[in-house]
Amino acid sequence: MKIVARDIPPRAAWALEQAGVHPLLARLYAARGVRAKDELDDGLGRLLPPSGLKGIDTAARLLADAMAQNKRLIIVADYDCDGATACAVGVRGLRLLGAQQVDYLVPDRVTDGYGLTASIARRVAERGADVLITVDNGIASVEGVAEAKALGLTVVVTDHHLPGPELPAADAIVNPNQPGCTFESKSMAGVGVMFYVLLALRAELRARSIFDATTQPKLDPLLTLVALGTVADVVKLDANNRRLVAQGLKRIRAGQMPAGVAALFHAAGRKAPVATTFDFGFALGPRINAAGRLADMTLGIECLLTDDAGRAAELAGLLDCINRERREIEGGMRDQAMLMAESLFQEDEEPPPAISVFDPDFHEGVVGIVASRIKDKLHRPTFVFAASSAPGKGHELKGSGRSIPGFHLRDALDLVAKRHPGVLLKFGGHAMAAGCTVDADSFDTFEQALAQVAQEWLDAATLTRRIETDGPLSPEYCRADMVDTLHHEVWGQGFAPPTFSEEVQIVSQRLVGESKNHLSIKLMHQGNPVDAIWFGHTEQLPARVLLAFRLDVNEWKGERKVQFLVEGAQI
């Protein structure tokens, strides 16, 4: 563990402060690459124009033609929160723009697997579709698109994942990461891509005089769903994504949101008027994701589509129950998987450069979450595998992986596939998260091959967990209202939430929680007493220690006090 303070360019911080930005925020923004106040403008007018996306004009024309001929449009979604919100944005947006026949289909994680497969294409055709639109998938669905085309369907692929060596032969592809696309924001989530397609479609319909700038439908109500899916998918919050998220948050805080989003806030015990990106990532997102992990993502999509408050409350309650079940399953799996991972090395040894674990009793719906937990604790690229539950696929293992900075997981899988042909039945993903399927007999080969790639690519510095912080926190900012100000801003992947670090004196510490697995701390911060908590940590701290911490507010009997959420300690 190494705690490192970010570089804060003094000229940029000074310029922001002189432009009227709060001194603490000026320092935080400067450390994250912001150089001028206009970069913080989150107005809709500052969004990148849709025209920069390759293929978007073709997609808009195809959809406008289909709507003019009253053709049946079916969206094929993914079964995570990004896919669910992208599907809801697509269905709601197309209907707003005048489409009369819009439906959707979401694959089953277990029986269908990921993306537009040939069997999914046939099911879409059987439902009478004329146009198939993918959201948050499709860029790697070469066979699925080919089958859809053979069945006479028009295919529009909207996706954000990295393409493989061959692109599908779709009628239109909109993906900022496809070859030849010059769109500046390569980190847009699937839901953002679909929103942009709707913007382009509306412009196309304006050009056809279906409506004009004064009569056109407003698409900005969809930004609540765009914000939710963007944060939940943990994509990099570049300037464009931050604007999308900020716009969604503003509407939620003002009470302008679909009934399902409001119901999810209530079910999660969160307050929409003070909504934060944390709520998206750790409260609403997991409840929607739980449907795709353990049940049917149709539940999550229907919750986001309904305008009936009673129906929304019913579905949000059901999603909350499924999420509780997911947490129970995850807890048992996490403990077992952690034991297996820690058995790979002695107590006085470093963990291997990459970790792969499998148990026949693991549930394939939560392998990704468990991989993330192991990765967080051991700071190693980690894959967790479960036996496939799909009919006739019992010999296959489905794995989900999470990585650390400096190790591109999908590229690593690609190298494993080239070195060991046939071991990976299929794979895909991003730098930090990826999935793959292997034959049960090939698990050992995969484990060794991934560890070999990690051994070659990772050095000691990369394998040492680093926590980047914003340095010391002045006592004058250790106030509840300042914490509220910080929480109001848009933080997330690639634009990290404020984390501070300094040496503190530990006054007392004790274990709390049902399982006694959290460390409650009383400390002195620059001469002032502060309460702190370190979730999931049980080891006692020395009397003086360098802590990395975030700020939160603890409310008790009407009193609001600042508390530190400990992220790590350098001893």
Coordinates of C-alpha atoms in Angstrom, one line a residue:
M1 CA 0.0 0.0 0.0
K2 CA 1.4 3.4 -1.0
I3 CA -0.5 6.7 -0.5
V4 CA 0.5 9.3 -3.1
A5 CA -0.7 12.9 -3.3
R6 CA -1.8 14.1 -6.7
D7 CA 0.1 16.9 -8.4
I8 CA -1.9 20.1 -8.2
P9 CA -0.8 22.6 -10.9
P10 CA -0.7 25.9 -9.0
R11 CA -1.4 28.1 -12.0
A12 CA -4.5 26.1 -12.9
A13 CA -5.8 26.1 -9.3
W14 CA -5.1 29.9 -9.1
A15 CA -6.9 30.6 -12.4
L16 CA -10.0 28.6 -11.3
E17 CA -10.1 30.3 -7.9
Q18 CA -9.7 33.8 -9.6
A19 CA -12.6 32.8 -11.8
G20 CA -14.9 32.3 -8.8
V21 CA -14.5 28.6 -8.1
H22 CA -14.4 27.7 -4.4
P23 CA -10.7 27.4 -3.3
L24 CA -11.1 23.7 -2.3
L25 CA -12.9 22.8 -5.5
A26 CA -10.4 24.8 -7.5
R27 CA -7.6 22.7 -6.1
L28 CA -9.6 19.4 -6.7
Y29 CA -10.5 20.3 -10.3
A30 CA -6.9 21.4 -11.1
A31 CA -5.6 18.1 -9.9
R32 CA -8.0 16.3 -12.3
G33 CA -6.9 18.2 -15.3
V34 CA -9.3 21.1 -15.4
R35 CA -7.6 24.3 -16.6
A36 CA -10.3 26.9 -17.0
K37 CA -13.8 27.5 -15.6
D38 CA -15.5 27.1 -18.9
E39 CA -14.5 23.4 -18.8
L40 CA -16.9 23.1 -15.8
D41 CA -19.9 24.4 -17.9
D42 CA -22.3 21.4 -17.9
G43 CA -24.9 23.1 -20.1
L44 CA -26.5 21.0 -22.9
G45 CA -25.0 23.4 -25.4
R46 CA -21.5 22.2 -24.5
L47 CA -22.2 18.5 -25.4
L48 CA -20.3 17.2 -28.3
P49 CA -22.4 17.2 -31.5
P50 CA -23.8 13.9 -32.7
S51 CA -22.3 14.4 -36.1
G52 CA -18.9 13.4 -34.8
L53 CA -20.1 9.8 -34.4
K54 CA -19.3 7.6 -37.4
G55 CA -22.4 5.9 -38.8
I56 CA -24.9 8.0 -36.9
D57 CA -26.4 9.8 -39.9
T58 CA -27.0 6.5 -41.7
A59 CA -28.6 5.1 -38.5
A60 CA -30.8 8.2 -38.3
R61 CA -32.0 7.9 -41.9
L62 CA -32.7 4.1 -41.6
L63 CA -34.8 4.7 -38.4
A64 CA -36.6 7.7 -39.9
D65 CA -37.4 5.6 -43.0
A66 CA -38.7 2.7 -40.9
M67 CA -40.9 5.0 -38.8
A68 CA -42.3 6.6 -42.0
Q69 CA -43.3 3.1 -43.1
N70 CA -44.6 2.2 -39.7
K71 CA -42.2 -0.7 -39.5
R72 CA -41.8 -2.8 -36.3
L73 CA -38.6 -1.9 -34.3
I74 CA -37.2 -4.3 -31.7
I75 CA -34.3 -3.3 -29.4
V76 CA -32.0 -6.1 -28.2
A77 CA -30.5 -5.0 -24.9
D78 CA -27.8 -6.2 -22.5
Y79 CA -28.6 -7.5 -19.1
D80 CA -26.7 -5.0 -17.0
C81 CA -27.7 -1.5 -15.8
D82 CA -26.1 0.2 -18.9
G83 CA -28.1 -2.1 -21.2
A84 CA -31.3 -1.7 -19.2
T85 CA -31.1 2.1 -19.2
A86 CA -30.1 2.2 -22.9
C87 CA -33.1 0.0 -23.7
A88 CA -35.4 2.2 -21.7
V89 CA -33.9 5.3 -23.4
G90 CA -34.4 3.7 -26.8
V91 CA -38.0 2.7 -26.3
R92 CA -39.0 5.9 -24.6
G93 CA -37.1 8.1 -27.1
L94 CA -38.4 6.3 -30.2
R95 CA -41.9 6.6 -29.0
L96 CA -41.5 10.3 -28.2
L97 CA -40.2 10.8 -31.8
G98 CA -43.3 9.1 -33.2
A99 CA -42.5 5.5 -33.7
Q100 CA -45.7 3.5 -33.4
Q101 CA -44.3 0.0 -33.0
V102 CA -41.4 -0.3 -30.6
D103 CA -40.6 -3.3 -28.5
Y104 CA -37.5 -4.9 -26.9
L105 CA -35.9 -8.2 -26.1
V106 CA -33.3 -8.8 -23.4
P107 CA -31.2 -12.0 -23.5
D108 CA -31.0 -14.3 -20.5
R109 CA -27.6 -14.3 -18.9
V110 CA -27.6 -18.1 -18.4
T111 CA -29.4 -19.5 -21.4
D112 CA -28.6 -16.9 -24.1
G113 CA -25.2 -15.5 -23.0
Y114 CA -24.1 -12.1 -24.0
G115 CA -25.0 -10.0 -27.1
L116 CA -26.9 -10.6 -30.3
T117 CA -26.6 -14.3 -31.0
A118 CA -28.0 -16.1 -34.0
S119 CA -30.8 -17.6 -31.8
I120 CA -31.7 -14.1 -30.5
A121 CA -31.8 -12.8 -34.1
R122 CA -34.3 -15.6 -34.9
R123 CA -36.5 -14.8 -31.9
V124 CA -36.5 -11.1 -33.0
A125 CA -37.6 -12.2 -36.5
E126 CA -40.3 -14.5 -35.1
R127 CA -41.8 -11.5 -33.2
G128 CA -42.4 -9.8 -36.5
A129 CA -39.6 -7.2 -36.4
D130 CA -38.5 -5.3 -39.5
V131 CA -35.6 -3.4 -37.8
L132 CA -33.3 -4.8 -35.1
I133 CA -31.5 -2.2 -32.9
T134 CA -28.8 -3.3 -30.5
V135 CA -28.0 -1.3 -27.4
D136 CA -24.8 -1.8 -25.3
N137 CA -23.9 -4.8 -27.5
G138 CA -23.5 -5.9 -31.1
I139 CA -20.1 -4.7 -32.1
A140 CA -18.7 -8.3 -31.7
S141 CA -21.9 -10.1 -32.9
V142 CA -20.7 -11.0 -36.3
E143 CA -22.8 -14.2 -36.5
G144 CA -25.9 -12.7 -34.9
V145 CA -26.0 -9.8 -37.3
A146 CA -25.4 -12.1 -40.3
E147 CA -28.4 -14.3 -39.2
A148 CA -30.5 -11.2 -38.7
K149 CA -29.6 -9.9 -42.2
A150 CA -30.3 -13.4 -43.7
L151 CA -33.8 -13.2 -42.2
G152 CA -34.4 -9.9 -43.9
L153 CA -34.0 -7.6 -41.0
T154 CA -32.5 -4.1 -41.1
V155 CA -29.8 -4.0 -38.4
V156 CA -28.6 -0.9 -36.5
V157 CA -25.8 -1.6 -34.0
T158 CA -25.3 0.9 -31.2
D159 CA -22.5 -0.1 -28.8
H160 CA -19.5 1.2 -27.0
H161 CA -17.4 -1.9 -26.4
L162 CA -14.1 -2.5 -28.2
P163 CA -14.5 -4.2 -31.6
G164 CA -12.9 -7.5 -32.5
P165 CA -10.9 -8.1 -35.7
E166 CA -14.1 -8.3 -37.8
L167 CA -17.0 -5.9 -37.7
P168 CA -20.5 -7.2 -38.1
A169 CA -22.2 -6.5 -41.5
A170 CA -24.9 -4.3 -40.0
D171 CA -26.7 -1.6 -42.0
A172 CA -25.4 1.0 -39.6
I173 CA -22.9 0.9 -36.7
V174 CA -22.7 3.7 -34.1
N175 CA -19.8 3.1 -31.7
P176 CA -17.2 5.7 -30.7
N177 CA -14.6 2.9 -30.5
Q178 CA -15.1 1.5 -34.1
P179 CA -12.3 2.1 -36.5
G180 CA -12.4 5.5 -38.2
C181 CA -14.6 7.2 -35.7
T182 CA -13.3 10.5 -34.7
F183 CA -15.8 11.2 -31.9
E184 CA -13.8 12.8 -29.0
S185 CA -15.5 10.9 -26.2
K186 CA -14.4 7.3 -26.5
S187 CA -15.7 6.5 -23.0
M188 CA -19.4 7.1 -23.6
A189 CA -21.6 4.3 -22.2
G190 CA -24.0 2.3 -24.3
V191 CA -26.9 4.4 -22.9
G192 CA -25.1 7.6 -24.0
V193 CA -24.6 6.2 -27.6
M194 CA -28.3 5.4 -27.8
F195 CA -29.2 8.9 -26.6
Y196 CA -27.0 10.4 -29.3
V197 CA -28.7 8.3 -31.9
L198 CA -32.0 9.8 -30.8
L199 CA -30.6 13.3 -31.1
A200 CA -29.5 12.5 -34.7
L201 CA -32.8 10.9 -35.5
R202 CA -34.6 14.0 -34.2
A203 CA -32.4 16.2 -36.4
E204 CA -33.2 13.9 -39.4
L205 CA -37.0 14.2 -38.7
R206 CA -36.6 18.0 -38.5
A207 CA -34.9 17.9 -41.9
R208 CA -37.9 16.0 -43.2
S209 CA -40.2 18.6 -41.8
I210 CA -41.9 16.1 -39.4
F211 CA -41.5 18.9 -36.8
D212 CA -39.4 22.0 -36.3
A213 CA -37.3 23.4 -33.5
T214 CA -40.3 24.7 -31.7
T215 CA -42.6 21.6 -32.1
Q216 CA -40.0 18.8 -31.7
P217 CA -40.2 16.5 -28.7
K218 CA -37.9 17.2 -25.8
L219 CA -35.4 14.4 -25.3
D220 CA -33.7 15.9 -22.2
P221 CA -36.1 14.1 -19.8
L222 CA -34.2 10.9 -20.9
L223 CA -31.0 12.3 -19.3
T224 CA -31.9 10.9 -15.9
L225 CA -31.6 7.4 -17.4
V226 CA -28.4 8.4 -19.3
A227 CA -26.8 9.6 -16.1
L228 CA -27.8 6.4 -14.2
G229 CA -26.5 4.1 -16.8
T230 CA -23.3 6.0 -17.4
V231 CA -22.2 6.0 -13.7
A232 CA -23.4 2.4 -13.1
D233 CA -21.2 1.2 -16.0
V234 CA -18.1 2.7 -14.5
V235 CA -17.0 4.4 -17.7
K236 CA -14.5 7.2 -17.6
L237 CA -16.2 10.5 -16.7
D238 CA -14.6 12.6 -19.3
A239 CA -16.0 16.1 -19.9
N240 CA -18.8 15.0 -22.1
N241 CA -19.9 12.2 -19.8
R242 CA -19.7 14.5 -16.8
R243 CA -22.1 16.9 -18.6
L244 CA -24.5 14.1 -19.3
V245 CA -24.4 13.0 -15.7
A246 CA -24.7 16.5 -14.4
Q247 CA -27.8 17.1 -16.5
G248 CA -29.4 13.9 -15.2
L249 CA -28.6 14.7 -11.6
K250 CA -30.1 18.2 -11.9
R251 CA -33.4 16.8 -13.2
I252 CA -33.6 14.2 -10.4
R253 CA -32.8 16.7 -7.7
A254 CA -35.7 18.9 -9.1
G255 CA -38.0 15.9 -9.0
Q256 CA -38.1 15.4 -12.7
M257 CA -37.6 11.7 -13.3
P258 CA -39.4 8.6 -14.4
A259 CA -41.6 6.9 -11.9
G260 CA -39.3 3.9 -11.7
V261 CA -36.2 6.0 -10.8
A262 CA -38.2 7.7 -8.1
A263 CA -39.3 4.3 -6.8
L264 CA -35.8 3.0 -6.8
F265 CA -34.6 5.9 -4.7
H266 CA -37.4 5.2 -2.2
A267 CA -36.6 1.4 -2.2
A268 CA -32.9 2.1 -1.6
G269 CA -33.6 4.6 1.2
R270 CA -31.9 7.4 -0.7
K271 CA -33.1 11.0 -1.1
A272 CA -33.6 12.2 -4.7
P273 CA -33.5 15.9 -3.8
V274 CA -29.8 15.5 -2.8
A275 CA -29.0 12.7 -5.3
T276 CA -25.3 12.0 -6.0
T277 CA -23.3 9.9 -8.4
F278 CA -22.7 7.6 -5.4
D279 CA -26.5 6.8 -5.4
F280 CA -26.3 5.7 -9.0
G281 CA -23.3 3.5 -8.5
F282 CA -24.0 1.9 -5.1
A283 CA -27.8 2.1 -4.6
L284 CA -29.8 2.2 -7.9
G285 CA -27.4 0.5 -10.2
P286 CA -27.0 -2.6 -8.1
R287 CA -30.7 -3.1 -7.8
I288 CA -31.2 -3.0 -11.5
N289 CA -28.2 -5.2 -12.1
A290 CA -29.5 -7.8 -9.6
A291 CA -32.4 -8.6 -12.0
G292 CA -29.9 -9.5 -14.8
R293 CA -27.8 -11.5 -12.4
L294 CA -30.4 -13.6 -10.6
A295 CA -33.7 -13.2 -12.4
D296 CA -34.8 -11.5 -15.6
M297 CA -33.6 -8.0 -16.7
T298 CA -37.1 -7.4 -18.1
L299 CA -38.0 -6.5 -14.5
G300 CA -35.4 -3.8 -14.4
I301 CA -36.4 -2.4 -17.9
E302 CA -40.1 -2.4 -17.1
C303 CA -39.4 -0.5 -13.9
L304 CA -37.6 2.2 -16.0
L305 CA -40.4 2.2 -18.6
T306 CA -43.5 2.4 -16.5
D307 CA -45.2 5.7 -15.9
D308 CA -47.5 4.2 -13.2
A309 CA -46.2 5.1 -9.8
G310 CA -47.9 2.1 -8.2
R311 CA -46.4 -0.4 -10.7
A312 CA -43.0 1.3 -10.4
A313 CA -43.1 0.9 -6.6
E314 CA -44.0 -2.8 -7.0
L315 CA -41.2 -3.4 -9.4
A316 CA -38.6 -1.4 -7.4
G317 CA -39.6 -3.4 -4.3
L318 CA -39.1 -6.7 -6.2
L319 CA -35.7 -5.5 -7.5
D320 CA -34.7 -4.6 -3.9
C321 CA -35.6 -8.1 -2.7
I322 CA -33.6 -9.7 -5.6
N323 CA -30.7 -7.4 -4.6
R324 CA -30.8 -8.6 -1.0
E325 CA -30.7 -12.2 -2.3
R326 CA -27.8 -11.3 -4.5
R327 CA -25.9 -9.9 -1.5
E328 CA -26.5 -13.1 0.4
I329 CA -25.2 -15.2 -2.4
E330 CA -22.3 -12.9 -3.0
G331 CA -21.3 -13.0 0.7
G332 CA -20.9 -16.7 0.8
M333 CA -19.2 -16.8 -2.6
R334 CA -16.8 -14.0 -1.7
D335 CA -15.6 -15.7 1.5
Q336 CA -15.1 -19.0 -0.3
A337 CA -13.4 -17.4 -3.3
M338 CA -11.1 -15.3 -1.0
L339 CA -10.0 -18.4 0.8
M340 CA -9.2 -20.1 -2.5
A341 CA -7.3 -17.0 -3.7
E342 CA -5.3 -16.7 -0.5
S343 CA -4.5 -20.4 -0.6
L344 CA -2.5 -19.7 -3.8
F345 CA 0.4 -18.1 -1.8
Q346 CA 1.9 -18.3 1.7
E347 CA 1.2 -15.6 4.3
D348 CA 4.7 -14.1 4.0
E349 CA 4.6 -14.2 0.2
E350 CA 3.2 -11.8 -2.4
P351 CA 0.1 -13.0 -4.3
P352 CA 0.6 -14.4 -7.8
P353 CA 0.6 -11.8 -10.6
A354 CA -2.9 -12.8 -11.7
I355 CA -5.6 -14.8 -9.9
S356 CA -8.2 -17.3 -11.3
V357 CA -10.5 -19.3 -9.1
F358 CA -13.4 -21.7 -9.8
D359 CA -15.8 -23.7 -7.6
P360 CA -18.7 -25.8 -8.9
D361 CA -21.1 -24.2 -6.5
F362 CA -20.4 -20.6 -7.6
H363 CA -23.3 -18.7 -9.1
E364 CA -22.5 -17.3 -12.5
G365 CA -24.6 -14.2 -11.9
V366 CA -22.3 -12.8 -9.3
V367 CA -18.8 -13.9 -10.4
G368 CA -18.0 -10.4 -11.6
I369 CA -18.8 -8.8 -8.2
V370 CA -16.7 -11.4 -6.4
A371 CA -13.8 -10.9 -8.8
S372 CA -14.0 -7.2 -8.0
R373 CA -13.8 -7.9 -4.3
I374 CA -10.8 -10.1 -4.6
K375 CA -9.1 -7.6 -6.9
D376 CA -9.7 -4.8 -4.4
K377 CA -8.2 -6.7 -1.5
L378 CA -5.2 -8.4 -3.2
H379 CA -4.6 -5.8 -6.0
R380 CA -4.2 -8.4 -8.7
P381 CA -6.1 -9.0 -12.0
T382 CA -8.7 -11.5 -11.0
F383 CA -11.1 -14.0 -12.8
V384 CA -13.8 -15.9 -11.0
F385 CA -15.5 -18.8 -12.8
A386 CA -18.7 -20.6 -12.4
A387 CA -20.1 -23.7 -14.2
S388 CA -22.5 -22.7 -17.0
S389 CA -26.2 -23.4 -16.2
A390 CA -27.2 -23.2 -19.8
P391 CA -28.7 -26.5 -21.3
G392 CA -26.0 -28.6 -22.8
K393 CA -23.3 -26.3 -21.6
G394 CA -22.4 -28.0 -18.3
H395 CA -18.8 -28.6 -19.5
E396 CA -18.3 -24.8 -19.9
L397 CA -17.0 -22.4 -17.3
K398 CA -18.1 -18.8 -17.5
G399 CA -15.7 -16.3 -16.1
S400 CA -15.8 -12.6 -15.2
G401 CA -12.6 -10.6 -14.6
R402 CA -11.6 -7.3 -13.1
S403 CA -8.3 -5.7 -13.5
I404 CA -5.9 -3.1 -11.9
P405 CA -4.4 0.0 -13.6
G406 CA -1.7 -0.9 -16.1
F407 CA -3.2 -4.3 -17.1
H408 CA -5.5 -4.3 -20.1
L409 CA -7.7 -7.3 -19.4
R410 CA -9.2 -7.8 -22.9
D411 CA -5.8 -7.5 -24.5
A412 CA -4.5 -10.0 -22.1
L413 CA -7.3 -12.4 -23.0
D414 CA -6.5 -11.8 -26.7
L415 CA -2.9 -12.8 -26.1
V416 CA -3.9 -15.9 -24.1
A417 CA -6.2 -16.9 -27.1
K418 CA -3.4 -16.5 -29.6
R419 CA -0.9 -18.5 -27.5
H420 CA -3.3 -21.2 -26.6
P421 CA -5.8 -21.7 -29.4
G422 CA -9.0 -23.3 -28.4
V423 CA -8.7 -22.6 -24.7
L424 CA -11.0 -19.5 -24.8
L425 CA -14.3 -20.4 -26.4
K426 CA -15.2 -16.7 -26.5
F427 CA -14.2 -13.5 -24.7
G428 CA -14.7 -9.8 -24.8
G429 CA -14.7 -6.7 -22.7
H430 CA -12.7 -3.6 -21.7
A431 CA -9.3 -2.8 -20.1
M432 CA -10.7 -3.1 -16.5
A433 CA -13.4 -5.6 -16.9
A434 CA -13.8 -8.6 -19.2
G435 CA -15.6 -11.9 -19.6
C436 CA -14.7 -15.3 -21.1
T437 CA -15.8 -18.9 -21.5
V438 CA -13.5 -21.8 -21.2
D439 CA -13.9 -25.6 -21.3
A440 CA -13.8 -27.1 -17.8
D441 CA -10.8 -29.2 -18.8
S442 CA -8.9 -26.0 -19.9
F443 CA -9.2 -24.1 -16.6
D444 CA -5.7 -24.9 -15.4
T445 CA -4.2 -23.9 -18.8
F446 CA -6.1 -20.6 -18.7
E447 CA -5.0 -20.0 -15.1
Q448 CA -1.3 -20.5 -16.0
A449 CA -1.5 -18.6 -19.3
L450 CA -3.1 -15.5 -17.7
A451 CA -0.6 -15.6 -14.9
Q452 CA 2.2 -15.8 -17.5
V453 CA 0.9 -12.7 -19.3
A454 CA 0.6 -10.8 -16.0
Q455 CA 4.1 -11.8 -15.1
E456 CA 5.4 -10.4 -18.4
W457 CA 3.3 -7.2 -18.3
L458 CA 3.3 -6.1 -14.7
D459 CA 6.3 -4.8 -12.6
A460 CA 6.6 -4.4 -8.9
A461 CA 5.4 -0.7 -9.0
T462 CA 2.2 -1.7 -10.8
L463 CA 1.6 -4.6 -8.4
T464 CA 1.8 -2.2 -5.5
R465 CA -1.6 -0.8 -4.6
R466 CA -1.5 3.0 -4.8
I467 CA -4.1 5.4 -3.5
E468 CA -4.0 8.8 -5.1
T469 CA -5.2 11.5 -2.8
D470 CA -5.6 15.3 -2.8
G471 CA -3.2 15.7 0.1
P472 CA -4.1 17.2 3.5
L473 CA -7.5 18.7 4.4
S474 CA -7.5 22.1 6.0
P475 CA -9.6 22.0 9.2
E476 CA -11.7 24.9 8.0
Y477 CA -13.2 22.6 5.3
C478 CA -14.0 19.8 7.8
R479 CA -17.7 21.0 7.9
A480 CA -20.9 19.3 7.0
D481 CA -21.9 22.0 4.6
M482 CA -18.6 21.6 2.8
V483 CA -19.2 17.9 2.5
D484 CA -22.6 18.7 1.0
T485 CA -20.8 20.9 -1.6
L486 CA -18.4 18.2 -2.5
H487 CA -21.1 15.6 -2.8
H488 CA -23.1 17.8 -5.1
E489 CA -20.4 17.7 -7.8
V490 CA -20.0 14.9 -10.4
W491 CA -17.3 12.4 -9.4
G492 CA -16.6 8.9 -10.7
Q493 CA -14.3 6.8 -12.8
G494 CA -11.5 8.9 -14.2
F495 CA -12.6 11.9 -12.2
A496 CA -12.1 10.5 -8.8
P497 CA -14.1 11.6 -5.8
P498 CA -12.1 13.8 -3.3
T499 CA -9.8 11.7 -1.1
F500 CA -7.5 13.3 1.4
S501 CA -4.5 12.0 3.3
E502 CA -2.4 13.0 6.3
E503 CA -0.9 11.6 9.5
V504 CA -3.4 11.4 12.3
Q505 CA -3.4 10.3 15.9
I506 CA -5.5 7.3 16.8
V507 CA -7.4 7.8 20.1
S508 CA -9.4 4.6 20.1
Q509 CA -10.6 1.9 17.8
R510 CA -13.1 -1.0 18.0
L511 CA -14.7 -3.5 15.7
V512 CA -18.4 -2.9 14.8
G513 CA -21.1 -4.4 12.7
E514 CA -23.0 -7.7 12.9
S515 CA -19.9 -9.7 11.9
K516 CA -17.5 -7.3 13.6
N517 CA -15.9 -6.7 10.3
H518 CA -15.7 -2.9 10.3
L519 CA -13.2 -0.7 12.2
S520 CA -14.7 2.2 14.1
I521 CA -12.1 4.9 14.9
K522 CA -11.8 8.0 17.0
L523 CA -8.9 10.1 15.9
M524 CA -7.4 13.6 16.2
H525 CA -7.2 15.5 12.9
Q526 CA -4.9 18.6 13.2
G527 CA -6.0 18.9 16.9
N528 CA -9.7 18.3 16.3
P529 CA -11.5 15.1 17.3
V530 CA -13.1 13.2 14.3
D531 CA -15.0 9.9 14.1
A532 CA -13.9 7.6 11.2
I533 CA -14.9 4.2 9.9
W534 CA -13.0 1.7 7.8
F535 CA -15.5 -0.7 6.2
G536 CA -14.3 -4.3 5.8
H537 CA -11.1 -3.8 7.8
T538 CA -10.4 -5.5 11.1
E539 CA -6.7 -5.0 11.8
Q540 CA -5.8 -2.5 14.5
L541 CA -3.9 0.7 13.6
P542 CA -0.9 2.1 15.3
A543 CA -1.1 5.3 17.5
R544 CA 0.0 7.5 14.6
V545 CA -0.7 6.6 11.0
L546 CA -0.9 8.1 7.5
L547 CA -4.6 7.7 6.5
A548 CA -6.3 8.1 3.1
F549 CA -9.9 9.1 3.6
R550 CA -13.1 10.5 2.0
L551 CA -15.5 12.8 3.7
D552 CA -19.1 11.9 4.8
V553 CA -21.7 13.3 7.1
N554 CA -23.1 11.2 10.0
E555 CA -26.6 12.2 11.1
W556 CA -27.7 11.3 14.6
K557 CA -30.7 12.8 16.4
G558 CA -30.7 15.8 14.1
E559 CA -27.0 16.6 14.5
R560 CA -24.8 16.4 11.4
K561 CA -21.2 15.6 12.1
V562 CA -18.3 15.1 9.6
Q563 CA -16.8 11.6 9.6
F564 CA -13.9 10.1 7.7
L565 CA -14.4 7.1 5.5
V566 CA -11.0 5.4 5.5
E567 CA -9.7 4.2 2.1
G568 CA -6.3 2.9 3.3
A569 CA -3.4 3.3 5.6
Q570 CA 0.3 3.5 5.0
I571 CA 2.1 2.0 8.0

